[in-house]
mmCIF file of C-alpha atoms and ligand atoms in Angstrom:
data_model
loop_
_atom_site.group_PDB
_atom_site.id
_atom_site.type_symbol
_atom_site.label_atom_id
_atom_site.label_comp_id
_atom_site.label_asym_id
_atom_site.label_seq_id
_atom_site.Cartn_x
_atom_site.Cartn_y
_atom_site.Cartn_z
ATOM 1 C CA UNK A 28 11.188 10.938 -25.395
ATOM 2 C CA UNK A 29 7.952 9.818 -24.020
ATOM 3 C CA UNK A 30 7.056 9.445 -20.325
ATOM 4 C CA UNK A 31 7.775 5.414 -20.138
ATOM 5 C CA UNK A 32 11.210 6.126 -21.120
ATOM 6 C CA UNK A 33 12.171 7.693 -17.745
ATOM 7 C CA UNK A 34 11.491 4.208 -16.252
ATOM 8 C CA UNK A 35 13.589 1.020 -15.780
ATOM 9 C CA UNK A 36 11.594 -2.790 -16.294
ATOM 10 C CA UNK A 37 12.052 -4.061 -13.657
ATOM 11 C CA UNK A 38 14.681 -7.484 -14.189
ATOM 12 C CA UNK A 39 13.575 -10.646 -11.971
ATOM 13 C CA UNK A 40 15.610 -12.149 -9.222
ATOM 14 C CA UNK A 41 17.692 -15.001 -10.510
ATOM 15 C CA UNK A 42 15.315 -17.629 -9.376
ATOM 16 C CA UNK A 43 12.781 -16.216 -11.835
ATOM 17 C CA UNK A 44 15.174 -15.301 -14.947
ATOM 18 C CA UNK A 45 13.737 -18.491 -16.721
ATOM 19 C CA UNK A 46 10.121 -17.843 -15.592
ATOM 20 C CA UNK A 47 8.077 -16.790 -19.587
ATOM 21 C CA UNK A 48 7.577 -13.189 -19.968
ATOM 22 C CA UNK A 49 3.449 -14.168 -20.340
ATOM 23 C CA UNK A 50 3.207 -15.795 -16.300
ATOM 24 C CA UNK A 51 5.395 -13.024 -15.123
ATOM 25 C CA UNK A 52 3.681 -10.601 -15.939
ATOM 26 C CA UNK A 53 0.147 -12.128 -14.404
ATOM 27 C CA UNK A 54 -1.185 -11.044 -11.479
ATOM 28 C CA UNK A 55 -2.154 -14.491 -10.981
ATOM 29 C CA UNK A 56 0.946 -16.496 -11.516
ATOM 30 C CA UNK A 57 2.631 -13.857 -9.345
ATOM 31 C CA UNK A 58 0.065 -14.253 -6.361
ATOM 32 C CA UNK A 59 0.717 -18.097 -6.728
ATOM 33 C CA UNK A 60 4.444 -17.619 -6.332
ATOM 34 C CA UNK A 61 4.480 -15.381 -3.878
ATOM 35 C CA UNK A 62 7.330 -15.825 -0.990
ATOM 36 C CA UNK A 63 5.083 -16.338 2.203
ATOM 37 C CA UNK A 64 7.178 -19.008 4.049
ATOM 38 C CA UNK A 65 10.969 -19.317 5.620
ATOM 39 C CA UNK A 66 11.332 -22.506 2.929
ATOM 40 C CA UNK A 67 10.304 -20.531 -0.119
ATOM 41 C CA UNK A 68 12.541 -17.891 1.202
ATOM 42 C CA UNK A 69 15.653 -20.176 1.652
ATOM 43 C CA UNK A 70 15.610 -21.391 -2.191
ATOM 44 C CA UNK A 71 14.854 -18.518 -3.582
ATOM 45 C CA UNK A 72 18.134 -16.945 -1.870
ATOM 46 C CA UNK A 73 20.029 -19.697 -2.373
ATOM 47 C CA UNK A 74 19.924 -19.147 -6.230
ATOM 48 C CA UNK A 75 21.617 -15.950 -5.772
ATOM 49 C CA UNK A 76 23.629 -15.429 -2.241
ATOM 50 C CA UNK A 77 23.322 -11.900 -0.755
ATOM 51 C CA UNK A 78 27.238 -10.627 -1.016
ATOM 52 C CA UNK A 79 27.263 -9.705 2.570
ATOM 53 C CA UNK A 80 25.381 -11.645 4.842
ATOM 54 C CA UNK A 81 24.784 -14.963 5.386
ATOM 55 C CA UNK A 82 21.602 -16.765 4.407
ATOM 56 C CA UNK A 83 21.314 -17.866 7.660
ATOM 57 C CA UNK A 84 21.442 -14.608 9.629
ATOM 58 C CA UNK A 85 18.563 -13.213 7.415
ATOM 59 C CA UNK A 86 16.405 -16.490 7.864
ATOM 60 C CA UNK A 87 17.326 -16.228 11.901
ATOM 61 C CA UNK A 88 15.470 -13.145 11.692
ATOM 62 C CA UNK A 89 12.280 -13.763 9.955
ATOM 63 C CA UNK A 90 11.715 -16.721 12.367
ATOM 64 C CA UNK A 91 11.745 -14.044 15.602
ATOM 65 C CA UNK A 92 8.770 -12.130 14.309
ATOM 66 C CA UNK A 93 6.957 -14.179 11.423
ATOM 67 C CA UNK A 94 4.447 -15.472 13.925
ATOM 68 C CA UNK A 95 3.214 -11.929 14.729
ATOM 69 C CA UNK A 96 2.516 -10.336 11.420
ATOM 70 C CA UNK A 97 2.401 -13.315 8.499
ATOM 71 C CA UNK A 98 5.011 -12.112 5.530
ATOM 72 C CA UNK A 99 4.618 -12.666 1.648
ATOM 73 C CA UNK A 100 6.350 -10.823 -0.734
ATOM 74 C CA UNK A 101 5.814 -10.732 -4.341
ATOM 75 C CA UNK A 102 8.337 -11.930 -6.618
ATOM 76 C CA UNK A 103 7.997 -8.739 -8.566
ATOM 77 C CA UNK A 104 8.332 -6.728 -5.212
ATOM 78 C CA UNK A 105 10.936 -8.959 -4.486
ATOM 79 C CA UNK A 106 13.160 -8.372 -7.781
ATOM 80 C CA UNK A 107 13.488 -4.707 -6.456
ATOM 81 C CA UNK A 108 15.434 -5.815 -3.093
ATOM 82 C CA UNK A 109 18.975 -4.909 -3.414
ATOM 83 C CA UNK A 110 20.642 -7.440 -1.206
ATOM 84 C CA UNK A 111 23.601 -5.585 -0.801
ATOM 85 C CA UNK A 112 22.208 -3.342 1.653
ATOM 86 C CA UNK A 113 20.554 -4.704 4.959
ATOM 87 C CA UNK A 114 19.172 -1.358 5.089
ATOM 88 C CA UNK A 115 17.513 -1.492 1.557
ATOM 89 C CA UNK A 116 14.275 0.430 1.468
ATOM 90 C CA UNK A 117 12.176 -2.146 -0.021
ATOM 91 C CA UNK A 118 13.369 -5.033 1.841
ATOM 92 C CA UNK A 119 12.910 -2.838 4.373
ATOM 93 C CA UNK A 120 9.109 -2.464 4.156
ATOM 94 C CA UNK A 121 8.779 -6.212 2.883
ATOM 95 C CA UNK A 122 10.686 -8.781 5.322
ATOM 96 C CA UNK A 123 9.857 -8.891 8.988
ATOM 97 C CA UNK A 124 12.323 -8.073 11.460
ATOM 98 C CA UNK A 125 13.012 -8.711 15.426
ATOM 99 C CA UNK A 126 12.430 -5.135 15.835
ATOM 100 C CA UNK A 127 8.381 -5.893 15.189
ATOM 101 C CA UNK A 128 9.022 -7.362 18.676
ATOM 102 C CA UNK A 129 9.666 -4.175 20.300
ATOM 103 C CA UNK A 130 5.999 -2.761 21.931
ATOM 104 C CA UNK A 131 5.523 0.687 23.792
ATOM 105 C CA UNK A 132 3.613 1.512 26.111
ATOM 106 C CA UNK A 133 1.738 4.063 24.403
ATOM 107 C CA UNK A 134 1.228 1.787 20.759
ATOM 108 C CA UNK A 135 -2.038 0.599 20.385
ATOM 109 C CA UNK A 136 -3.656 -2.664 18.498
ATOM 110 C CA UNK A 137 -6.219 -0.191 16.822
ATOM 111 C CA UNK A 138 -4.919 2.992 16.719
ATOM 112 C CA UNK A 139 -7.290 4.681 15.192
ATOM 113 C CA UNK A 140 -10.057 3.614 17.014
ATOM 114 C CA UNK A 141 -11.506 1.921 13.582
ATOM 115 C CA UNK A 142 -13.149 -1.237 14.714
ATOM 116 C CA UNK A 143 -15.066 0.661 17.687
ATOM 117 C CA UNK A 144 -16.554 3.340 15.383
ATOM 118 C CA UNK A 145 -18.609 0.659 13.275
ATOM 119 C CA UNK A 146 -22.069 0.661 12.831
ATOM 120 C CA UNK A 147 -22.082 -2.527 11.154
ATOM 121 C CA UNK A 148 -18.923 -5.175 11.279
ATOM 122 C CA UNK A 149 -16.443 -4.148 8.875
ATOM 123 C CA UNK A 150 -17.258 -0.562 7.775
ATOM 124 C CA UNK A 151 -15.819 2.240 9.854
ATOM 125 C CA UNK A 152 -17.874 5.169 10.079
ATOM 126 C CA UNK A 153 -15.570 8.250 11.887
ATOM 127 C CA UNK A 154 -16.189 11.617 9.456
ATOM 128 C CA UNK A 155 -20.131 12.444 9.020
ATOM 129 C CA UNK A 156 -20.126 11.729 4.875
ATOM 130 C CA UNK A 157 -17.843 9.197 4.517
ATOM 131 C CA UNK A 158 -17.206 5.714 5.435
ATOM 132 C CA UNK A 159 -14.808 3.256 4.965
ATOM 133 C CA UNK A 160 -15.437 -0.528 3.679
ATOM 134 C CA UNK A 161 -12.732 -3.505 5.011
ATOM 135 C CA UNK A 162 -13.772 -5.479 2.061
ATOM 136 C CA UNK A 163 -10.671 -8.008 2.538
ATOM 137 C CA UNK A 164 -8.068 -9.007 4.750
ATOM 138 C CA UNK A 165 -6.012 -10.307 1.796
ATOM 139 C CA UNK A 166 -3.013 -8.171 0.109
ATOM 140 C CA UNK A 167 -0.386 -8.919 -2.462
ATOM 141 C CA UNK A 168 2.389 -7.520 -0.079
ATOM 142 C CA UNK A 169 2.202 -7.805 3.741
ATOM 143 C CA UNK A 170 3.977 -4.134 4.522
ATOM 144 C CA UNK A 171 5.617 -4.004 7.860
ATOM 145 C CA UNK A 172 4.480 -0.610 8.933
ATOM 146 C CA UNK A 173 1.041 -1.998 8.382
ATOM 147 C CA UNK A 174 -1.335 0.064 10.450
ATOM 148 C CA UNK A 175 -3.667 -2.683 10.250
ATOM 149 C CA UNK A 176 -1.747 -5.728 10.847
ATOM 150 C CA UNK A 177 -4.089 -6.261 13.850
ATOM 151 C CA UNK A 178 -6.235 -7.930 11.227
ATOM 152 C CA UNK A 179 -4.668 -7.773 7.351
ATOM 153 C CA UNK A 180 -2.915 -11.185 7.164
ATOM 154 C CA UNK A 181 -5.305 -13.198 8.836
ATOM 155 C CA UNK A 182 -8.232 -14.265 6.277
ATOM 156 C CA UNK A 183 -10.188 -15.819 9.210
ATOM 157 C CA UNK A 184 -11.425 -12.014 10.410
ATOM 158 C CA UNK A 185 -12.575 -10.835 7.349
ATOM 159 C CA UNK A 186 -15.793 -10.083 6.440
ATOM 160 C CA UNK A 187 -18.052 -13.088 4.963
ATOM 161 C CA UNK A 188 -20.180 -12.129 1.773
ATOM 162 C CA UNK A 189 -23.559 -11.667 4.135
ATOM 163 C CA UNK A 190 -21.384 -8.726 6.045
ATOM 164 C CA UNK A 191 -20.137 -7.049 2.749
ATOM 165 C CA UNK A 192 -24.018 -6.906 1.812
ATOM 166 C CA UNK A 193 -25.165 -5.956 5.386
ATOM 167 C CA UNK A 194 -22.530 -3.631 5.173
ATOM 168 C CA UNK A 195 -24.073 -1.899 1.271
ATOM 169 C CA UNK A 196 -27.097 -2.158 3.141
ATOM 170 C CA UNK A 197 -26.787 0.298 5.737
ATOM 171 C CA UNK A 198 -24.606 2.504 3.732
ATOM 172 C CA UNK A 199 -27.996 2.876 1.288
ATOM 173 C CA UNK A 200 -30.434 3.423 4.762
ATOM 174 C CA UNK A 201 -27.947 6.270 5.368
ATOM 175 C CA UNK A 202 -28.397 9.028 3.255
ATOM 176 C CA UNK A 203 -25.507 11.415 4.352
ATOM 177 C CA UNK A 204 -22.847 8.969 3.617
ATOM 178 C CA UNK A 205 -22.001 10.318 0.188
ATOM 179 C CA UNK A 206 -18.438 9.072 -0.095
ATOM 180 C CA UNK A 207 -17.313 5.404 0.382
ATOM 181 C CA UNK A 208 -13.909 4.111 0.221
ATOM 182 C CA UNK A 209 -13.666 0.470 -0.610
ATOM 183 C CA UNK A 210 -10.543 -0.562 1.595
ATOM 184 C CA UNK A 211 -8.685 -4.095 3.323
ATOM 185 C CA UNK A 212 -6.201 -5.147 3.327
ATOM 186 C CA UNK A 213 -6.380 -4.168 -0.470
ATOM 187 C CA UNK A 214 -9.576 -3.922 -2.561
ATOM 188 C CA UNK A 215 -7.228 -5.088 -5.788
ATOM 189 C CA UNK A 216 -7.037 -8.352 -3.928
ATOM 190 C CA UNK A 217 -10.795 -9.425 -5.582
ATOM 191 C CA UNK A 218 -11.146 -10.675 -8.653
ATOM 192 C CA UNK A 219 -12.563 -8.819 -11.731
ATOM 193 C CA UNK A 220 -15.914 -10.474 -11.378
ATOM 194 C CA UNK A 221 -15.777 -9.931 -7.499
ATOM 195 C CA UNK A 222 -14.534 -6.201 -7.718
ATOM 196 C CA UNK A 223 -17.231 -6.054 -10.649
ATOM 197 C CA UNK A 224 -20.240 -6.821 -7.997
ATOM 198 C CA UNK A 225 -18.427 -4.678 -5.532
ATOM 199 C CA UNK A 226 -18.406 -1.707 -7.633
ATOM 200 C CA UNK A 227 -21.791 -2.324 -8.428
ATOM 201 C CA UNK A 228 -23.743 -2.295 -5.720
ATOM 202 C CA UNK A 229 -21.986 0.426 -4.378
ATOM 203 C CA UNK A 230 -22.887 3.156 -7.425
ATOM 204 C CA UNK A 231 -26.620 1.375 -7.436
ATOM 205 C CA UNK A 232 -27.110 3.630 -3.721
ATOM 206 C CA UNK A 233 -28.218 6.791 -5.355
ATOM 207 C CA UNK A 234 -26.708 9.141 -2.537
ATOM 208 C CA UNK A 235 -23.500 8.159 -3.049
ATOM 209 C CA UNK A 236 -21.721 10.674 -5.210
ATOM 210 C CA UNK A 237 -17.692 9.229 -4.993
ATOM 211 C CA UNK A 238 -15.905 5.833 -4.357
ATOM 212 C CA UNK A 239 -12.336 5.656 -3.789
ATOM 213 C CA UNK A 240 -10.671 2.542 -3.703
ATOM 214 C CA UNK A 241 -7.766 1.731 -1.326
ATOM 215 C CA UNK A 242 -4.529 -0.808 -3.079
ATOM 216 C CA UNK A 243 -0.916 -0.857 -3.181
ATOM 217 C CA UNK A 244 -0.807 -3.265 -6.054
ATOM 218 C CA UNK A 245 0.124 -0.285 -8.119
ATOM 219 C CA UNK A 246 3.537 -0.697 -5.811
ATOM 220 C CA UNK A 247 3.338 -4.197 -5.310
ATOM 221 C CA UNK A 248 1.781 -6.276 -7.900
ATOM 222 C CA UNK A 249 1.459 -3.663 -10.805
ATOM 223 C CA UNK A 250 0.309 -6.308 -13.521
ATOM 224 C CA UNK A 251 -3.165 -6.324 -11.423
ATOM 225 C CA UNK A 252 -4.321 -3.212 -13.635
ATOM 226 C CA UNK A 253 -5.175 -5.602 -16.499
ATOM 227 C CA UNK A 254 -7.150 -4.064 -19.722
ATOM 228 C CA UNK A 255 -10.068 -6.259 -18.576
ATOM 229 C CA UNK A 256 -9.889 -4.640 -15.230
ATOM 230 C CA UNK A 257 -9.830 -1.355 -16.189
ATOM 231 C CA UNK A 258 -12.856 -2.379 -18.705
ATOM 232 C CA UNK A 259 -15.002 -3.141 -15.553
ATOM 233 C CA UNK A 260 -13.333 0.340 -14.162
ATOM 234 C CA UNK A 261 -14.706 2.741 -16.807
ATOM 235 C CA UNK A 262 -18.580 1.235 -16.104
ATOM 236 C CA UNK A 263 -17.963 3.178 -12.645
ATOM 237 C CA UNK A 264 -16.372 6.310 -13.406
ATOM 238 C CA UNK A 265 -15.349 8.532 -11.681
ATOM 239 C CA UNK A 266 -13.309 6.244 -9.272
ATOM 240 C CA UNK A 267 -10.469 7.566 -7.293
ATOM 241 C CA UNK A 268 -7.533 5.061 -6.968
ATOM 242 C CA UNK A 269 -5.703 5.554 -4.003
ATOM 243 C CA UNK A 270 -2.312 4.153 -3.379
ATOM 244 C CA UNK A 271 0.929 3.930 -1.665
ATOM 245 C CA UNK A 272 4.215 4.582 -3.225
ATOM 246 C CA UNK A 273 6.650 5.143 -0.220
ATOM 247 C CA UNK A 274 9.913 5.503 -2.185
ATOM 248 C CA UNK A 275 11.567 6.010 -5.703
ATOM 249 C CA UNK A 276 12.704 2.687 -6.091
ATOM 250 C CA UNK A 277 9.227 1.440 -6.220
ATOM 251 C CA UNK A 278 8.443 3.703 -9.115
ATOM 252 C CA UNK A 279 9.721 1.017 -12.245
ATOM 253 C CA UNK A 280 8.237 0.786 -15.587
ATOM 254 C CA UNK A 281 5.472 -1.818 -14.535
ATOM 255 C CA UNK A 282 4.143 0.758 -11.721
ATOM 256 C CA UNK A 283 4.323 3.501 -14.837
ATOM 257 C CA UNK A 284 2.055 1.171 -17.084
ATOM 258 C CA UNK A 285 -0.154 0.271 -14.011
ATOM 259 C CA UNK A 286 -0.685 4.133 -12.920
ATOM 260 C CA UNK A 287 -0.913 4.815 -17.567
ATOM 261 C CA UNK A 288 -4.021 2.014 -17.554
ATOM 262 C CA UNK A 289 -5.751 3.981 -14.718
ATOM 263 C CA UNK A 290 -5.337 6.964 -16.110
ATOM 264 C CA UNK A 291 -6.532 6.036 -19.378
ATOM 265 C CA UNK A 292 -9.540 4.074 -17.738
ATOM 266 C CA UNK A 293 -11.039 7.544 -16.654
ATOM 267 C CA UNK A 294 -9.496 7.009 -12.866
ATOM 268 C CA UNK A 295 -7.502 9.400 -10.654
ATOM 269 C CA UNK A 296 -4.615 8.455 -9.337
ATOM 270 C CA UNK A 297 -3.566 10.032 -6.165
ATOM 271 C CA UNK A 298 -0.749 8.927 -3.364
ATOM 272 C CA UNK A 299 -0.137 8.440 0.206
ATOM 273 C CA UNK A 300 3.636 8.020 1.124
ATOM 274 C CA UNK A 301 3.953 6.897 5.046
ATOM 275 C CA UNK A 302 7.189 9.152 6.283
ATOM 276 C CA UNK A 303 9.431 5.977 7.589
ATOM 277 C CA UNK A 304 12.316 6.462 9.196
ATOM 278 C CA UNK A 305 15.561 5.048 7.202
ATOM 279 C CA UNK A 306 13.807 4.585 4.409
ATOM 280 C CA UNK A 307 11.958 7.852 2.634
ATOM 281 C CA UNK A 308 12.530 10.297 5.997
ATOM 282 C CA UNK A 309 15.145 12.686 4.060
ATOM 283 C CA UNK A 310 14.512 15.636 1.448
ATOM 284 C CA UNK A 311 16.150 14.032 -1.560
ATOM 285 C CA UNK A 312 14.067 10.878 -1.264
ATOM 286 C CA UNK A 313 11.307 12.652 -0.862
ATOM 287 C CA UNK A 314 11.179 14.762 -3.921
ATOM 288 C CA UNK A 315 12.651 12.143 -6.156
ATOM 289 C CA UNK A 316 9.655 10.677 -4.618
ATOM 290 C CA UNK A 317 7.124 12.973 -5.149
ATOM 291 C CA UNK A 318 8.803 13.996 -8.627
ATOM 292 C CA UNK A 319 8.688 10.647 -9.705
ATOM 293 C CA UNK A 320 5.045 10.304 -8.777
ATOM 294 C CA UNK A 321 4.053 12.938 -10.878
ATOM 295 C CA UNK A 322 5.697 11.558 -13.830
ATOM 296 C CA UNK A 323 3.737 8.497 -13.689
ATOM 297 C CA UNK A 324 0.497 10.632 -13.489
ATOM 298 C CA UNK A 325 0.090 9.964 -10.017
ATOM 299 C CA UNK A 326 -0.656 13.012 -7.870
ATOM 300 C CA UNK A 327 1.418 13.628 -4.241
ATOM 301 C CA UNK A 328 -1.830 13.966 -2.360
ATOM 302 C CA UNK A 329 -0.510 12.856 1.306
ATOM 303 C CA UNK A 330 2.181 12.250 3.426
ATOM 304 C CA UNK A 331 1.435 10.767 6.539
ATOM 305 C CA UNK A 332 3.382 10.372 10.152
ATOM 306 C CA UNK A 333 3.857 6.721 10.618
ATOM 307 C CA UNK A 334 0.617 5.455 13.572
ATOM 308 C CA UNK A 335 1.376 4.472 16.777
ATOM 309 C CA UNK A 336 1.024 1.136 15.798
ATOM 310 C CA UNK A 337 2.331 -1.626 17.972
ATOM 311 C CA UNK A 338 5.795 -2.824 16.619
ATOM 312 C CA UNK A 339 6.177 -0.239 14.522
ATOM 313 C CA UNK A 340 8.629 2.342 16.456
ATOM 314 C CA UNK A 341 11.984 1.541 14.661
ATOM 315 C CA UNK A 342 9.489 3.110 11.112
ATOM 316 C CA UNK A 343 8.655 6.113 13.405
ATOM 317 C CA UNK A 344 9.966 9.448 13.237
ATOM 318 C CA UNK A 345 9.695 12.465 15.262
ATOM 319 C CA UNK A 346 6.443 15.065 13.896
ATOM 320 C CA UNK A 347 8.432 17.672 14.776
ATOM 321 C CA UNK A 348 11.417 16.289 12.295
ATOM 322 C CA UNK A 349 8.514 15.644 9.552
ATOM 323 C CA UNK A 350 7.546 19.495 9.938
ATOM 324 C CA UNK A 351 10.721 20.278 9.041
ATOM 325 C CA UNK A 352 11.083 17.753 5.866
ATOM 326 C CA UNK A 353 7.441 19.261 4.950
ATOM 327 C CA UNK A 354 8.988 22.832 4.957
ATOM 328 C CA UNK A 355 12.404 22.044 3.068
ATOM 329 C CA UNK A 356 10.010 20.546 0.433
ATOM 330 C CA UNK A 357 8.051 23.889 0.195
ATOM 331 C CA UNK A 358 10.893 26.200 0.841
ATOM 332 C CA UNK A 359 13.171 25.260 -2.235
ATOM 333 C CA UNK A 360 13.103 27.323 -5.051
ATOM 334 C CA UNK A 361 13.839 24.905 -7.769
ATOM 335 C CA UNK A 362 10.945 23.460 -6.890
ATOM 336 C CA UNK A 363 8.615 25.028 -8.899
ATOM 337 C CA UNK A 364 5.489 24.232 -7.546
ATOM 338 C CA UNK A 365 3.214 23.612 -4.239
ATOM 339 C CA UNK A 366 1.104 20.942 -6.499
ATOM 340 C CA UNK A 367 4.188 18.519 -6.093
ATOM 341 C CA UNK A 368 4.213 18.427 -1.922
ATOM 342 C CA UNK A 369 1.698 16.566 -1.045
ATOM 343 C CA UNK A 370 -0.838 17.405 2.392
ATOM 344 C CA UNK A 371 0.867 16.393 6.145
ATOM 345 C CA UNK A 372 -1.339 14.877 7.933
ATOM 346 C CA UNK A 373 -1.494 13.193 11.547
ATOM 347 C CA UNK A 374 -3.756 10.437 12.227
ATOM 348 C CA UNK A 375 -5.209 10.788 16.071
ATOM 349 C CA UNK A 376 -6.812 7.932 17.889
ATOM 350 C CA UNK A 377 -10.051 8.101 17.391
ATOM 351 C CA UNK A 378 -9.915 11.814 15.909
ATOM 352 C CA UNK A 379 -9.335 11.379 12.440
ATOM 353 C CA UNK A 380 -6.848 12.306 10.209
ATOM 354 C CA UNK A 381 -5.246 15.992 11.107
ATOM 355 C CA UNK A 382 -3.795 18.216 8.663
ATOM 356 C CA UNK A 383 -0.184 19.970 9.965
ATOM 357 C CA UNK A 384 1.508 22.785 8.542
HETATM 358 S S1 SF4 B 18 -1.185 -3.139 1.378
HETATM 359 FE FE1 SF4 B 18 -1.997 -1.692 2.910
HETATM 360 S S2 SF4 B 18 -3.375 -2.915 4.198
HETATM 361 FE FE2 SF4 B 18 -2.025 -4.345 3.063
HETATM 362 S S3 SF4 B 18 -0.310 -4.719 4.438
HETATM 363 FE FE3 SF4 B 18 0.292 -3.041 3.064
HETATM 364 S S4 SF4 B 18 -0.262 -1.189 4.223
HETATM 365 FE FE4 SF4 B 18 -1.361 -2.910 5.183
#
């Protein structure tokens, strides 16, 4: 048996059964068709009625919250929604509810303190040898835990072309920066020729030893690892891919192939999972999870405590509840080894990211 035989293709919604194999599988033809309005929403669910609610009811509640965080969904994400479960962990993370109305006190717009630690618009400089590049605001997938969605959505606060290069500029007049990660909203959003010149100018500043690159395409639009793309990857090597698988469901055949290209391409392929509550906050998710994961070839690297983000508190758990998942993933003997539970870690505001055990 080889490794792709442990994963299911993923079969379109209804409205996209007749769709050729060729456009759905392009990265392209599914950022053209992605759902990213209450219209495209309604047809699309009219071609196949969820068995237990009412169209209505589900559109009722997108138009509460859609003018606070924008929503599109791919229809490849979207073909993983099980609509007979309202709590369904991908539809879940992928259509806005009223809840995104609910703000605490203590939730903040910029939780971690990102935009005020920048020497330059639009790269965040908190640990001494690393930095972190916003090179978009654009992503396949709009995820409703977003710890970003201050910004992500909302093309008209991204960074022009002259900021990117201001940006490569002072990251070569700084010599101790030796590690950049090329974030957004999600780096996979550019094109091959942008991510080419991207890439590029990045490994041209001779002090800077390792790029990561921050996308959930692998999760959300998989068919974005294209040959050619990885043929622009393997100029670059080593590049560390790092993405966001947040539950077993999310781990189908097209994620395998996206995480096999990668690998093949020379990259690493390592994981953050978000710990939401209702959706991956329980120990059998998250070792089929993190099992999963490795099967692809994706390493567990971290598991993170959803941010104080405002909106976000019905995704929140307790740290103290995470501890425990953390330790029931450790502490289980069939589990055979420590390489398969990923790092806790805590994100503070303004503090960086802090390891728990
Ligand atoms: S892909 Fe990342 S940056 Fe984009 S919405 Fe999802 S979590 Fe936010």
């Amino acid at each position: 048996m080889s490794s792709a035989d442990l994963f299911t293709k993923t079969k379109p919604h209804k409205f996209w059964r007749a769709v050729p194999e060729v456009d759905w599988a392009s990265w392209k033809w599914q950022l053209q068709n992605r759902i990213d309005s209450v219209a495209k929403l309604r047809s699309v669910l009219e071609s196949d009625p969820p068995p237990n609610e009412s169209i209505e009811s589900i559109i009722q509640e997108i138009e509460k919250t859609e003018s606070k965080f924008n929503f599109s969904i791919t229809p490849y994400y979207f073909s993983l929604i099980d609509f007979s479960s309202p709590v369904c962990p991908i539809r879940r993370q992928a259509l806005p509810s009223s809840e995104e109305n609910i703000e605490l006190s203590y939730e903040l717009r910029d939780f971690p303190k990102e935009d005020q630690m920048m020497p330059v618009p639009g790269l965040t400089h908190r640990y001494p040898d690393r930095a972190m590049l916003y090179t978009t605001h654009h992503c396949a997938m709009y995820c409703r835990f977003c710890t970003r969605k201050r910004k992500v959505s909302n093309p008209s606060t991204a960074l022009q072309q002259q900021q990117i290069q201001n940006a490569i500029d002072h990251i070569a007049k700084t010599p101790h920066l030796r590690e950049i990660v090329l974030s957004g909203g999600d780096v996979f959003s550019f094109g091959d020729d942008g991510l080419d010149k991207l890439l590029k100018r990045t490994r041209a500043i001779e002090h800077v030893e390792i790029v990561r690159l921050g996308t959930r395409n692998l999760v959300t639009l998989p068919f974005r690892a294209t040959v050619e793309l990885m043929g622009i990857f393997e100029n670059y090597l080593p590049l560390y891919i790092h993405t966001h698988f947040n539950h077993p469901k999310e781990c189908s055949l097209e994620a395998f192939e996206a995480c096999r290209r990668l690998r093949d391409a020379g990259c690493v392929v390592n994981n953050h999972t978000v710990i939401l509550k209702g959706i991956n906050d329980d120990e059998s998710t998250l070792k089929e999870l993190n099992r999963r994961l490795l099967q692809m070839g994706a390493q567990p690297y971290y598991m993170y405590h959803c941010d104080l983000t405002f909106g976000s508190s019905h995704f929140r758990t307790m740290i103290a509840d995470d501890i425990e998942l953390v330790h029931k993933l450790h502490g289980d003997t069939k589990w055979d080894t420590d390489a398969n539970v990923p790092h806790y870690m805590v994100d503070t505001p303004g503090g960086g990211k802090i390891e728990l055990v």
